[in-house]
XYZ file of C-alpha atoms in Angstrom:
678
model
C 111.934 110.596 97.909
C 109.941 107.898 96.247
C 110.685 104.434 97.331
C 108.301 102.651 95.088
C 109.525 99.216 94.342
C 107.456 98.775 91.181
C 109.752 97.938 88.308
C 107.288 98.193 85.444
C 105.385 101.450 85.832
C 103.640 102.467 82.604
C 105.461 105.780 82.170
C 108.846 104.149 82.844
C 108.148 101.394 80.306
C 107.223 103.913 77.589
C 110.366 105.968 78.214
C 112.561 102.847 78.334
C 111.063 101.540 75.077
C 111.792 104.859 73.334
C 115.385 104.859 74.632
C 115.852 101.240 73.464
C 115.712 102.454 69.848
C 117.812 105.584 70.493
C 120.543 103.452 72.065
C 120.902 101.506 68.793
C 123.185 104.334 67.688
C 126.564 102.607 67.032
C 128.352 105.463 68.835
C 126.490 104.471 71.988
C 126.623 100.720 71.415
C 130.396 100.872 71.020
C 130.732 101.276 74.823
C 129.473 97.698 75.187
C 131.790 95.467 73.101
C 129.587 92.376 73.355
C 126.385 94.023 72.171
C 128.277 96.082 69.581
C 129.389 92.868 67.850
C 125.773 91.659 67.971
C 124.749 94.906 66.247
C 127.363 94.306 63.544
C 125.988 90.773 63.117
C 122.460 92.202 62.846
C 123.599 94.640 60.150
C 125.258 91.766 58.236
C 122.035 89.743 58.432
C 120.088 92.692 57.029
C 122.510 92.695 54.076
C 122.077 88.894 53.695
C 118.280 89.285 53.638
C 118.540 91.848 50.840
C 121.086 89.609 49.047
C 118.736 86.595 49.193
C 115.822 88.768 48.062
C 117.879 89.713 45.010
C 118.260 86.043 44.113
C 121.245 84.567 45.990
C 120.490 80.793 46.324
C 123.302 79.707 48.700
C 121.898 81.352 51.854
C 118.707 79.276 52.257
C 115.370 81.081 52.259
C 114.501 84.744 52.711
C 112.102 83.937 55.569
C 114.790 81.988 57.462
C 117.336 84.812 57.189
C 114.725 87.458 58.014
C 113.776 85.512 61.133
C 117.433 85.467 62.237
C 117.705 89.220 61.529
C 114.561 90.046 63.543
C 115.612 87.859 66.472
C 119.040 89.532 66.604
C 117.383 92.955 66.339
C 115.112 92.147 69.281
C 118.127 90.859 71.221
C 119.629 94.342 70.865
C 116.355 95.996 71.860
C 115.982 93.789 74.952
C 119.542 94.583 76.062
C 118.992 98.314 75.525
C 115.632 98.084 77.279
C 117.259 96.700 80.447
C 119.699 99.627 80.633
C 117.058 102.177 79.628
C 114.618 100.940 82.271
C 117.268 101.268 84.984
C 118.044 104.794 83.774
C 114.345 105.707 83.521
C 113.826 104.801 87.180
C 116.644 107.172 88.054
C 115.284 109.939 85.821
C 111.841 109.712 87.436
C 113.468 110.343 90.794
C 115.500 113.181 89.301
C 112.319 114.842 88.086
C 110.857 114.916 91.579
C 114.140 116.366 92.855
C 114.073 119.061 90.158
C 110.744 120.273 91.481
C 112.488 120.817 94.807
C 115.230 122.843 93.088
C 112.872 125.506 91.726
C 113.942 129.134 91.845
C 113.686 130.296 95.466
C 113.927 133.877 96.834
C 116.906 134.327 99.124
C 117.230 136.926 101.885
C 120.874 137.830 101.397
C 122.703 139.298 104.401
C 125.384 141.944 104.251
C 126.440 141.590 107.891
C 126.280 139.057 110.658
C 124.769 140.073 113.935
C 121.562 140.779 115.671
C 120.782 143.591 113.259
C 120.859 141.449 110.146
C 117.049 141.806 109.722
C 117.604 145.373 108.616
C 120.543 144.659 106.291
C 119.334 142.204 103.763
C 118.227 142.111 100.137
C 115.840 139.627 98.545
C 117.498 138.085 95.468
C 116.900 134.926 93.360
C 118.683 131.862 94.725
C 120.571 131.553 91.411
C 122.528 134.702 92.316
C 123.904 133.262 95.547
C 127.605 132.434 95.508
C 129.890 130.462 97.776
C 130.648 132.509 100.888
C 127.420 134.556 100.722
C 125.161 134.664 103.785
C 121.385 134.506 103.831
C 118.659 134.671 106.445
C 115.766 132.221 106.847
C 112.754 132.271 109.140
C 109.721 130.055 109.709
C 108.025 129.162 106.417
C 111.049 129.912 104.190
C 112.527 127.445 101.726
C 116.301 127.233 102.192
C 117.669 128.524 98.849
C 121.115 126.874 98.860
C 123.374 124.414 100.660
C 125.196 125.899 103.593
C 126.327 125.925 107.215
C 124.289 127.595 109.945
C 126.488 130.281 111.510
C 123.866 131.778 113.784
C 120.656 130.479 115.334
C 118.735 127.241 115.636
C 115.733 125.998 113.653
C 113.380 123.096 113.085
C 113.636 121.990 109.456
C 111.427 119.828 107.245
C 113.746 117.681 105.068
C 111.004 115.479 103.584
C 111.652 116.856 100.077
C 115.105 115.267 100.201
C 114.782 112.322 102.569
C 111.100 111.414 102.323
C 110.978 111.479 106.130
C 108.130 113.655 107.435
C 109.491 114.125 110.977
C 111.219 117.537 111.318
C 114.841 117.793 112.468
C 116.738 120.388 114.476
C 119.748 122.136 112.996
C 121.874 124.653 114.905
C 125.030 126.711 114.602
C 128.228 125.093 115.811
C 128.780 121.399 116.438
C 128.047 118.609 114.013
C 124.406 119.427 113.168
C 124.970 122.688 111.342
C 124.590 121.662 107.707
C 121.423 122.515 105.757
C 120.384 121.495 102.247
C 118.819 123.715 99.608
C 115.163 122.881 98.945
C 114.326 122.012 102.571
C 111.903 124.151 104.607
C 112.338 126.036 107.884
C 109.406 125.294 110.209
C 110.323 127.401 113.222
C 112.811 129.967 114.518
C 115.389 131.860 112.471
C 118.858 131.054 111.167
C 121.685 132.749 109.322
C 123.380 130.479 106.805
C 126.690 130.709 104.927
C 126.614 129.249 101.389
C 129.149 126.419 100.992
C 128.725 125.461 97.313
C 128.867 127.186 93.941
C 125.933 127.206 91.545
C 125.484 123.840 89.856
C 127.477 122.028 92.551
C 124.816 121.828 95.210
C 123.753 118.645 96.902
C 120.574 118.516 94.836
C 122.482 119.095 91.582
C 124.797 116.189 92.387
C 121.861 113.975 93.347
C 120.080 114.710 90.075
C 123.208 113.964 88.026
C 123.776 110.704 89.884
C 120.247 109.328 89.694
C 119.976 110.233 86.009
C 123.135 108.280 85.352
C 124.800 111.273 83.755
C 127.775 111.095 86.062
C 127.877 107.320 86.398
C 131.247 105.890 85.623
C 132.004 102.217 85.305
C 133.505 100.740 88.437
C 136.902 98.967 88.319
C 135.224 95.549 88.634
C 132.735 96.451 85.918
C 135.564 97.580 83.621
C 137.490 94.370 84.346
C 134.423 92.256 83.550
C 133.812 94.243 80.351
C 137.394 93.494 79.248
C 136.911 89.803 80.104
C 133.678 89.662 78.114
C 135.397 91.423 75.201
C 138.100 88.738 75.384
C 135.469 85.984 75.257
C 133.871 87.717 72.288
C 137.183 87.887 70.418
C 137.882 84.195 71.096
C 134.480 83.101 69.790
C 134.852 85.402 66.790
C 138.034 83.553 65.867
C 136.304 80.209 66.513
C 133.380 81.146 64.267
C 135.547 82.472 61.431
C 137.753 79.363 61.403
C 134.713 77.083 61.143
C 134.196 78.052 57.502
C 137.428 76.390 56.224
C 136.591 73.234 58.193
C 133.089 73.253 56.729
C 134.470 73.595 53.197
C 136.879 70.715 53.865
C 134.023 68.505 55.084
C 131.830 69.563 52.151
C 129.285 70.901 54.597
C 128.134 74.302 53.373
C 127.480 76.719 56.223
C 125.356 79.818 55.691
C 126.283 83.278 56.945
C 123.115 83.265 59.068
C 124.192 80.041 60.785
C 127.683 81.364 61.544
C 126.372 84.639 62.942
C 123.781 82.771 65.024
C 126.515 80.520 66.418
C 128.674 83.526 67.225
C 125.861 85.444 68.969
C 124.822 82.391 70.964
C 128.334 81.565 72.151
C 129.369 85.057 73.261
C 128.040 86.134 76.712
C 125.173 88.246 75.376
C 123.029 87.774 78.517
C 125.455 89.415 80.928
C 126.620 91.781 78.164
C 123.063 93.077 77.809
C 122.434 93.355 81.550
C 125.818 94.610 82.800
C 125.034 98.344 82.682
C 121.582 97.787 84.172
C 123.117 95.927 87.129
C 125.509 98.825 87.860
C 122.805 101.494 87.563
C 120.411 99.440 89.701
C 123.085 99.129 92.434
C 123.296 102.905 92.770
C 119.521 103.101 92.525
C 119.108 100.682 95.462
C 121.493 102.826 97.493
C 119.455 105.904 96.620
C 116.215 104.187 97.608
C 117.852 103.525 100.970
C 118.337 107.332 101.115
C 122.091 107.076 100.547
C 123.754 109.307 97.975
C 126.944 107.863 96.541
C 129.559 109.970 94.799
C 130.364 107.036 92.518
C 129.346 103.475 91.805
C 132.801 102.448 93.024
C 131.778 103.322 96.587
C 128.771 100.967 96.469
C 130.889 98.219 94.959
C 133.662 98.678 97.523
C 131.077 98.446 100.309
C 130.427 94.885 99.193
C 134.081 93.964 99.844
C 134.368 95.615 103.274
C 136.276 93.654 105.934
C 136.181 96.081 108.890
C 133.342 98.329 110.035
C 133.936 101.280 112.404
C 130.780 102.322 114.263
C 130.216 105.095 116.782
C 128.791 103.851 120.062
C 126.358 106.711 120.590
C 123.372 106.566 118.299
C 124.546 103.398 116.594
C 125.027 100.744 119.246
C 123.281 102.628 122.032
C 120.126 104.719 121.748
C 122.234 107.811 122.270
C 120.812 109.136 125.484
C 121.916 107.693 128.790
C 119.133 106.991 131.275
C 119.133 107.041 135.040
C 118.591 103.489 136.256
C 119.320 103.523 140.010
C 119.835 105.783 143.044
C 122.504 104.930 145.662
C 122.266 107.140 148.791
C 125.469 107.417 150.802
C 125.667 105.764 154.220
C 123.588 107.677 156.742
C 121.612 109.603 154.068
C 117.834 109.169 154.021
C 116.616 107.862 150.656
C 113.727 110.357 150.466
C 116.063 113.258 151.211
C 118.509 112.025 148.561
C 115.792 111.737 145.890
C 114.435 115.183 146.837
C 117.893 116.717 146.410
C 118.480 114.889 143.130
C 115.183 116.140 141.698
C 115.921 119.733 142.779
C 119.295 119.599 141.021
C 117.642 118.275 137.843
C 114.663 120.629 137.518
C 116.496 122.954 135.161
C 118.402 120.146 133.429
C 116.931 119.880 129.927
C 119.237 117.049 128.872
C 117.771 113.552 128.330
C 119.832 112.395 131.336
C 118.302 115.088 133.540
C 114.779 114.241 132.414
C 115.412 110.530 133.031
C 116.455 111.305 136.633
C 113.085 112.936 137.324
C 111.363 110.057 135.548
C 113.186 107.517 137.743
C 112.288 109.480 140.899
C 108.584 109.137 139.948
C 107.687 112.627 141.165
C 105.820 115.585 139.728
C 108.269 118.503 139.344
C 105.385 120.937 139.836
C 105.133 119.816 143.461
C 108.579 121.266 144.134
C 108.769 124.870 145.327
C 111.785 126.598 143.838
C 111.238 130.222 144.829
C 114.377 132.340 145.009
C 116.454 129.504 143.537
C 119.569 129.911 141.467
C 120.219 127.209 138.907
C 123.831 126.324 138.142
C 124.314 125.270 134.521
C 126.708 122.560 133.458
C 130.038 123.743 132.055
C 132.985 121.851 130.647
C 135.186 123.501 133.255
C 133.202 122.525 136.364
C 131.678 119.340 134.880
C 128.775 119.735 137.251
C 125.389 121.435 137.546
C 122.908 122.035 140.331
C 120.860 124.508 142.308
C 121.268 126.962 145.193
C 118.065 127.157 147.255
C 117.270 127.840 150.926
C 120.942 127.841 151.971
C 121.402 124.475 150.229
C 124.100 124.094 147.555
C 123.226 120.943 145.659
C 125.601 119.776 142.942
C 125.595 116.762 140.652
C 128.338 115.868 138.211
C 131.388 113.805 137.355
C 133.011 111.799 140.149
C 136.333 113.627 140.223
C 134.657 117.069 139.964
C 132.362 116.517 142.970
C 135.130 114.718 144.900
C 137.452 117.684 144.422
C 134.672 120.085 145.476
C 134.025 118.203 148.717
C 137.677 117.555 149.611
C 138.506 121.213 149.001
C 135.897 122.073 151.650
C 137.520 119.573 154.034
C 134.908 116.819 153.656
C 136.039 113.248 152.891
C 134.884 111.151 149.960
C 133.197 108.109 151.592
C 134.742 104.711 150.921
C 131.343 103.093 150.264
C 130.585 105.804 147.679
C 133.917 105.080 145.963
C 133.022 101.381 145.905
C 129.610 102.186 144.407
C 131.277 104.303 141.719
C 133.645 101.445 140.808
C 130.762 98.960 140.723
C 128.756 101.165 138.341
C 131.801 101.663 136.075
C 132.502 97.931 136.026
C 128.912 97.353 134.875
C 129.367 99.724 131.959
C 127.460 102.567 133.564
C 128.262 106.213 134.189
C 128.203 107.389 137.816
C 126.974 110.887 138.738
C 127.844 111.959 142.269
C 125.516 114.283 144.185
C 126.583 116.601 147.015
C 124.856 119.037 149.338
C 126.862 121.842 150.915
C 130.047 120.062 149.809
C 129.070 116.788 151.493
C 128.442 113.589 149.540
C 124.769 112.569 149.349
C 125.042 109.591 147.012
C 125.404 108.356 143.436
C 123.100 108.237 140.402
C 123.704 105.387 137.940
C 123.341 106.229 134.250
C 123.308 103.471 131.671
C 123.668 103.515 127.896
C 120.671 101.661 126.546
C 121.772 99.277 123.811
C 119.468 99.336 120.785
C 117.130 96.352 120.530
C 118.271 93.822 117.939
C 121.711 95.371 117.429
C 123.395 92.184 118.685
C 121.628 90.153 115.976
C 122.769 92.627 113.327
C 126.386 92.300 114.452
C 126.012 88.527 114.348
C 124.754 88.908 110.778
C 127.834 90.970 109.906
C 130.089 88.378 111.530
C 128.571 85.727 109.266
C 129.472 87.981 106.328
C 133.074 87.883 107.518
C 133.062 91.529 108.639
C 134.853 92.673 111.795
C 132.916 95.282 113.802
C 134.742 97.934 115.817
C 133.006 100.245 118.309
C 134.393 103.782 118.597
C 133.645 105.642 121.843
C 134.936 108.395 124.075
C 134.157 106.309 127.184
C 136.849 104.969 129.440
C 138.197 101.493 128.540
C 136.278 99.775 131.347
C 132.900 101.131 130.252
C 133.758 100.612 126.585
C 134.690 96.978 127.172
C 131.410 96.295 129.015
C 129.253 97.806 126.245
C 131.316 96.110 123.528
C 130.791 92.702 125.133
C 127.111 93.357 125.729
C 126.506 94.539 122.146
C 128.611 91.765 120.615
C 131.191 93.832 118.671
C 134.564 92.299 117.863
C 136.775 95.193 119.012
C 136.568 98.710 120.420
C 138.499 101.988 120.524
C 138.067 103.667 123.931
C 138.670 107.355 124.685
C 138.835 107.752 120.915
C 140.409 110.867 119.410
C 140.413 111.688 115.664
C 143.991 110.442 115.282
C 143.056 107.151 117.017
C 140.467 106.437 114.316
C 142.946 107.312 111.587
C 145.655 105.091 113.033
C 143.260 102.161 113.439
C 142.079 102.490 109.824
C 145.649 102.700 108.523
C 146.651 99.642 110.573
C 143.806 97.549 109.143
C 144.493 98.758 105.597
C 148.179 97.876 105.990
C 147.027 94.314 106.698
C 145.165 94.241 103.385
C 141.668 94.921 104.719
C 139.026 97.332 103.411
C 137.576 99.639 106.068
C 134.264 101.515 106.271
C 133.240 104.135 108.805
C 130.567 106.724 109.427
C 130.954 110.211 110.841
C 129.329 113.635 110.962
C 131.819 116.080 112.418
C 134.768 118.020 111.078
C 136.988 115.951 113.358
C 135.755 112.831 111.515
C 136.778 114.201 108.100
C 140.365 112.806 108.061
C 139.168 109.306 109.001
C 136.297 109.468 106.475
C 138.771 110.395 103.744
C 141.167 107.622 104.806
C 138.494 104.903 104.960
C 137.744 102.913 101.807
C 134.050 103.660 102.346
C 133.318 106.860 104.251
C 129.662 107.615 104.996
C 128.867 111.142 106.155
C 125.629 112.210 107.823
C 123.552 114.679 105.832
C 123.190 116.700 109.036
C 126.942 116.758 109.521
C 129.444 119.441 108.636
C 130.397 120.306 105.072
C 133.921 119.036 105.736
C 132.575 115.594 106.675
C 130.339 115.393 103.594
C 133.179 116.382 101.287
C 135.580 113.881 102.881
C 133.219 110.884 102.631
C 132.199 109.128 99.420
C 128.619 108.592 100.570
C 126.024 110.739 102.323
C 123.232 109.252 104.448
C 120.118 111.406 104.106
C 118.417 109.769 107.114
C 121.316 110.491 109.484
C 121.032 106.899 110.695
C 124.361 105.517 111.956
C 123.185 101.924 111.511
C 122.715 102.623 107.780
C 126.325 101.522 107.308
C 125.216 97.928 107.827
C 122.566 98.280 105.099
C 125.103 99.876 102.737
C 127.396 96.867 103.111
C 124.526 94.531 102.223
C 123.630 96.664 99.156
C 127.259 96.456 98.010
C 127.385 92.704 98.482
C 124.112 92.336 96.603
C 125.553 94.316 93.665
C 128.647 92.107 93.458
C 126.573 88.928 93.824
C 124.105 89.983 91.129
C 126.892 90.695 88.656
C 128.685 87.442 89.509
C 125.656 85.163 89.406
C 124.343 86.545 86.113
C 127.819 86.203 84.582
C 127.886 82.568 85.731
C 124.394 82.000 84.315
C 125.299 83.625 80.993
C 128.467 81.558 80.448
C 126.702 78.345 81.571
C 124.049 78.994 78.916
C 126.660 78.557 76.190
C 126.955 74.838 76.911
C 123.376 74.110 75.873
C 123.535 76.429 72.870
C 126.722 74.651 71.748
C 124.898 71.294 71.761
C 122.057 72.878 69.803
C 123.952 74.628 66.992
C 127.186 72.672 66.353
C 125.376 69.391 65.448
C 122.938 71.407 63.330
C 125.766 72.843 61.235
C 127.488 69.560 60.341
C 125.002 66.767 61.038
C 124.202 66.253 57.354
C 127.839 66.094 56.207
C 129.055 64.269 59.315
C 126.281 61.888 60.493
C 128.412 60.710 63.407
C 127.730 64.089 65.071
C 124.177 62.875 65.620
C 125.354 61.756 69.066
C 125.787 65.410 70.048
C 122.185 66.152 69.152
C 121.079 65.149 72.650
C 118.015 67.410 72.499
C 116.790 65.669 69.308
C 115.966 68.947 67.637
C 113.759 68.852 64.557
C 116.128 70.210 61.894
C 119.293 72.311 61.512
C 117.186 75.405 60.768
C 114.852 74.911 63.748
C 117.843 74.243 66.033
C 119.543 77.508 65.057
C 116.331 79.539 65.323
C 115.445 77.972 68.689
C 118.904 78.742 70.107
C 118.922 82.425 69.116
C 115.259 82.883 70.183
C 116.144 81.540 73.619
C 119.247 83.754 73.630
C 117.042 86.795 73.011
C 114.071 86.103 75.330
C 116.195 85.156 78.359
C 117.371 88.795 78.643
C 113.942 90.365 79.436
C 113.198 87.466 81.799
C 116.307 88.393 83.790
C 115.664 92.171 83.887
C 113.720 92.043 87.214
C 116.576 90.068 88.774
C 119.162 92.548 87.454
C 117.227 95.540 88.837
C 116.160 94.074 92.174
C 119.385 92.167 92.748
C 120.071 88.620 93.879
C 118.856 87.996 97.419
C 121.764 88.086 99.855
C 122.053 85.744 102.827
C 124.882 86.007 105.365
C 125.965 82.383 105.227
C 129.667 82.824 104.521
C 131.589 83.208 101.248
C 132.114 79.496 100.567
C 128.489 78.605 101.240
C 127.352 81.487 99.039
C 129.630 80.339 96.220
C 128.295 76.761 96.403
C 124.716 78.029 96.499
C 125.108 80.347 93.536
C 127.026 77.792 91.462
C 124.234 75.295 92.098
C 121.412 77.722 91.251
C 122.960 79.865 88.505
C 125.721 77.559 87.274
C 123.871 74.269 87.096
C 120.582 76.086 86.474
C 122.248 78.030 83.666
C 123.081 74.726 81.975
C 119.745 72.948 82.512
C 117.303 75.791 81.718
C 118.548 76.387 78.134
C 118.234 72.685 77.320
C 114.597 72.780 78.411
C 113.899 76.186 76.874
C 115.481 75.435 73.484
C 113.624 72.107 73.229
C 110.249 73.763 73.968
C 110.935 76.548 71.439
C 112.003 73.909 68.853
C 108.637 72.159 69.198
C 106.880 75.408 68.215
C 109.386 76.470 65.552
C 109.249 73.060 63.819
C 105.527 73.584 63.277
C 106.177 76.862 61.482
C 109.008 75.816 59.157
C-alpha cells in the first residue's frame, strides 16, 4: 500500500480540480449547509451582474459586482477542491487495490482430506461462495477471503499491507485468516471461504478509501448543525441590516450584504469539514489500519482506557533463557549437558534460547538411539530418553509431581530458586534426570525497548493502560511495574476482559482493546474501539471496528494518536474560522455605513481605502484562506501529549489569537493592492 505523503501529486490535482466543478451541483452542495448558502449567494450575485449590465444604477458598477461574483465562485471551488483532493487520494489507493482484486482462478475442493488434490475444479474466483473450499499451493494467488482449515503456508501479503516480509498462516489457532489477493509462497493449504461476493476485505477497503461508504461521525454531524445554526443567525443579521440602512439613509447594495453574510458565516471550516473527516480515515489507512467507519477513528481520540496484551505488545513475545541454576550437589557442566540434550528437538524460541545460553554447538552432541518426548498440554513437559537417561524439562508442578511420584523429594533450595525467579517476573523451568531434580532454567519475558516511554506518552494524554496476561499475578505485577503500565489483569480469561471493559464503561470511560482470537471477539465487540489483527480469526475481525493489516499490537497506541489528531484538527480549524469573523466584521461593517454615519470611522481600525475595497479585500481573504489551510486539514494538526488543558491553551493561542490577528494583516495587504485597481 502506498504511503506517499505527497499532498499535491499532479494526477491527484487534475482529478480534484475536475471534481471541484462537478461538486457545484446543488444536490451535492446541499449536504453542506454553509457552502450551500454561499452557492445561493453566488447565484444571486450572477443575477445582480446581469441586472446591472441591463442598466440598473443602484447596485454600483458591473465590474465591482462581477468581482464579488467571481470571488464567491472561487470560494466554492476552493472548498470543493479540499474535499475532492482528500477523496482523490483515497481513490488513487483504491485503484492500486483494484489491481490486486483481478479475476483469479480458484481450485475449488469438493471434499476435505488428503485426497483433495484429485477432487477439485478450477473455476473463476467470482464463482466462489461463502462456505466453499479451495486449495492453494506455492505460487497461487489466494482468490477469496477465508479461514485455513488444513495445512500451513508462507504468504506474501505485500499487496495489502505493503510489507515485503512473508508471514506464516496455519489451520487452527489465531493465525488462520487469509485475505484474497495475497500470494502463497510455500507449502499448501485448504481454505474455507468466509465472505460473499462483494463483501470481501478488499471490497470493503476499496469502498472505504474511495469515500463511498463514509458516513459523517456524530461529532461531525453535531458540528455541521452548529455551523448551520451560525449561518441562520448571520442570515437574520444580514437581512435585518437593510431596514436599519434605510432608516439611516445609507443605501446598501445587494453585493455588500451578500459579502457581509459570506464573510461572517464560518465558511473556512464549512469548506474544510469534509476534507478533515476523509483525511482522518486516510491517515488511519496509511498506518495500515482499516476502519469500518469514521466514528471508530474519532472515538479513538476520546479513549480513556487502553487494554493491551502482554505478549507481543509489551514483551517481545518469546521468552528467553537467561540463567541456569543447578541443584545442590549437581555439577554445572552435567546440568548444562542435560539441558541441551532435552532441548535439541525443541523448536520453540524458548528451546532455541536455552541452547544459545549454553553456548554449545548442538552438532557436537551424539543422540543416536534417542527418543524425543514432545511437549503436551497434559504433561506440560518435554525431554529426551537416551542411554538409560530420562531427562525432562517443564513446569514446576509437573516435574515436582513426576519426581515425588517416583519417591524423590523436591529440594528446598530448588523451591527457593523457583520462588526467587517468579518474584523477579521470570518463568522457571525445572529439569530432572531419572525423576531426580537437576536444577532450574530461568526464562524471562524481554520487554520491548522504548515501550516504557510510549506508556509515559499515553499517561500524559490522560489514558490509563492495562496489561492483559495469562501469567500468574506475581509475574504479571513484576512485568507491569517494569513496563510502566497503570494496571494489569492476571490469569486473564475472555470473561475477565469483558468484565473489566464493562466496569470501566460503567464509570463513564471509553475503552479500546486489541485482539486476534475467537475468544477475544466478545471483548472486541464490547470495547468502544476494538482493533482486530488481520491475521486473526474471522470472528475477531467481524467483532472489531478496525483491522490492523500489520498485525502489530502496539498499533493501538498510534490509532489513539490518529484519533486525537482528527479531533484536534477539526477543533482548531473551527476556532480559527470563527476567530476570523472578528477581523472581517471590522472591515465590512464600517464600510457599509461610514458615509452615512461618520462616527463609525472609529471602527475602521485598519484604515481601509474605501467601502468597495474593504468589502472586496474581506471576501478575497475569505476565499484564499481556504486553499492555504488545505495542507493542514489533510495532514492534521501536530499532536503533543502535554495534557488537555495545556493543549487547549496552546491551540487557543495559536488558532484563536492567530485567527484574529492574521485576517487583520491579510485584509490590509489585500486592500493595498485592491485600492490600486479600483
